Amino acid sequence: MSVDVIPEWMANLDDEDMSFIKKFITASGSLKEIAHQYGVTYPTVRLRLDKLIQKIQIGDDAANEPYIALIKRLAINEKLDFDTAKILISEYKKARKDK
């Protein structure tokens, strides 16, 4: 793999996400250690990791369903509330099925 090519799953990650991944790896995946490094609680780090996992999964979905990936990304980044995102995705899927 060329150094210039960024894997698709990394395309939606920002610098803060990459920093978290680096700390996660260097802490051997210990969320407790990462919580200590950031000076936050374990549940806070767990939530951050869950959001990061969602971003990575959205990156995987983007090629197949770019609109759905956009809606999910907006919800994860708290630009759109979760209930509205679910409605938009549901209506989009319904409209595609009716075609």
Short mmCIF file of C-alpha atoms in Angstrom, two decimals, residues 12 53-63 68-74 76:
data_model
loop_
_atom_site.label_atom_id
_atom_site.label_comp_id
_atom_site.label_asym_id
_atom_site.label_seq_id
_atom_site.Cartn_x
_atom_site.Cartn_y
_atom_site.Cartn_z
CA ASN A 12 -13.95 10.43 8.04
CA ILE A 53 -16.23 2.77 16.00
CA GLN A 54 -19.39 4.25 14.49
CA LYS A 55 -17.34 6.67 12.37
CA ILE A 56 -15.24 3.79 11.07
CA GLN A 57 -18.35 1.74 10.26
CA ILE A 58 -19.85 4.71 8.44
CA GLY A 59 -16.70 4.94 6.37
CA ASP A 60 -17.26 1.33 5.35
CA ASP A 61 -20.92 2.09 4.47
CA ALA A 62 -20.17 5.27 2.51
CA ALA A 63 -19.30 3.54 -0.75
CA ILE A 68 -27.15 7.21 4.68
CA ALA A 69 -23.48 7.55 5.63
CA LEU A 70 -23.85 11.36 5.57
CA ILE A 71 -26.92 11.26 7.84
CA LYS A 72 -25.18 8.91 10.28
CA ARG A 73 -22.06 11.08 10.29
CA LEU A 74 -24.16 14.18 11.07
CA ILE A 76 -22.57 11.05 15.39
#
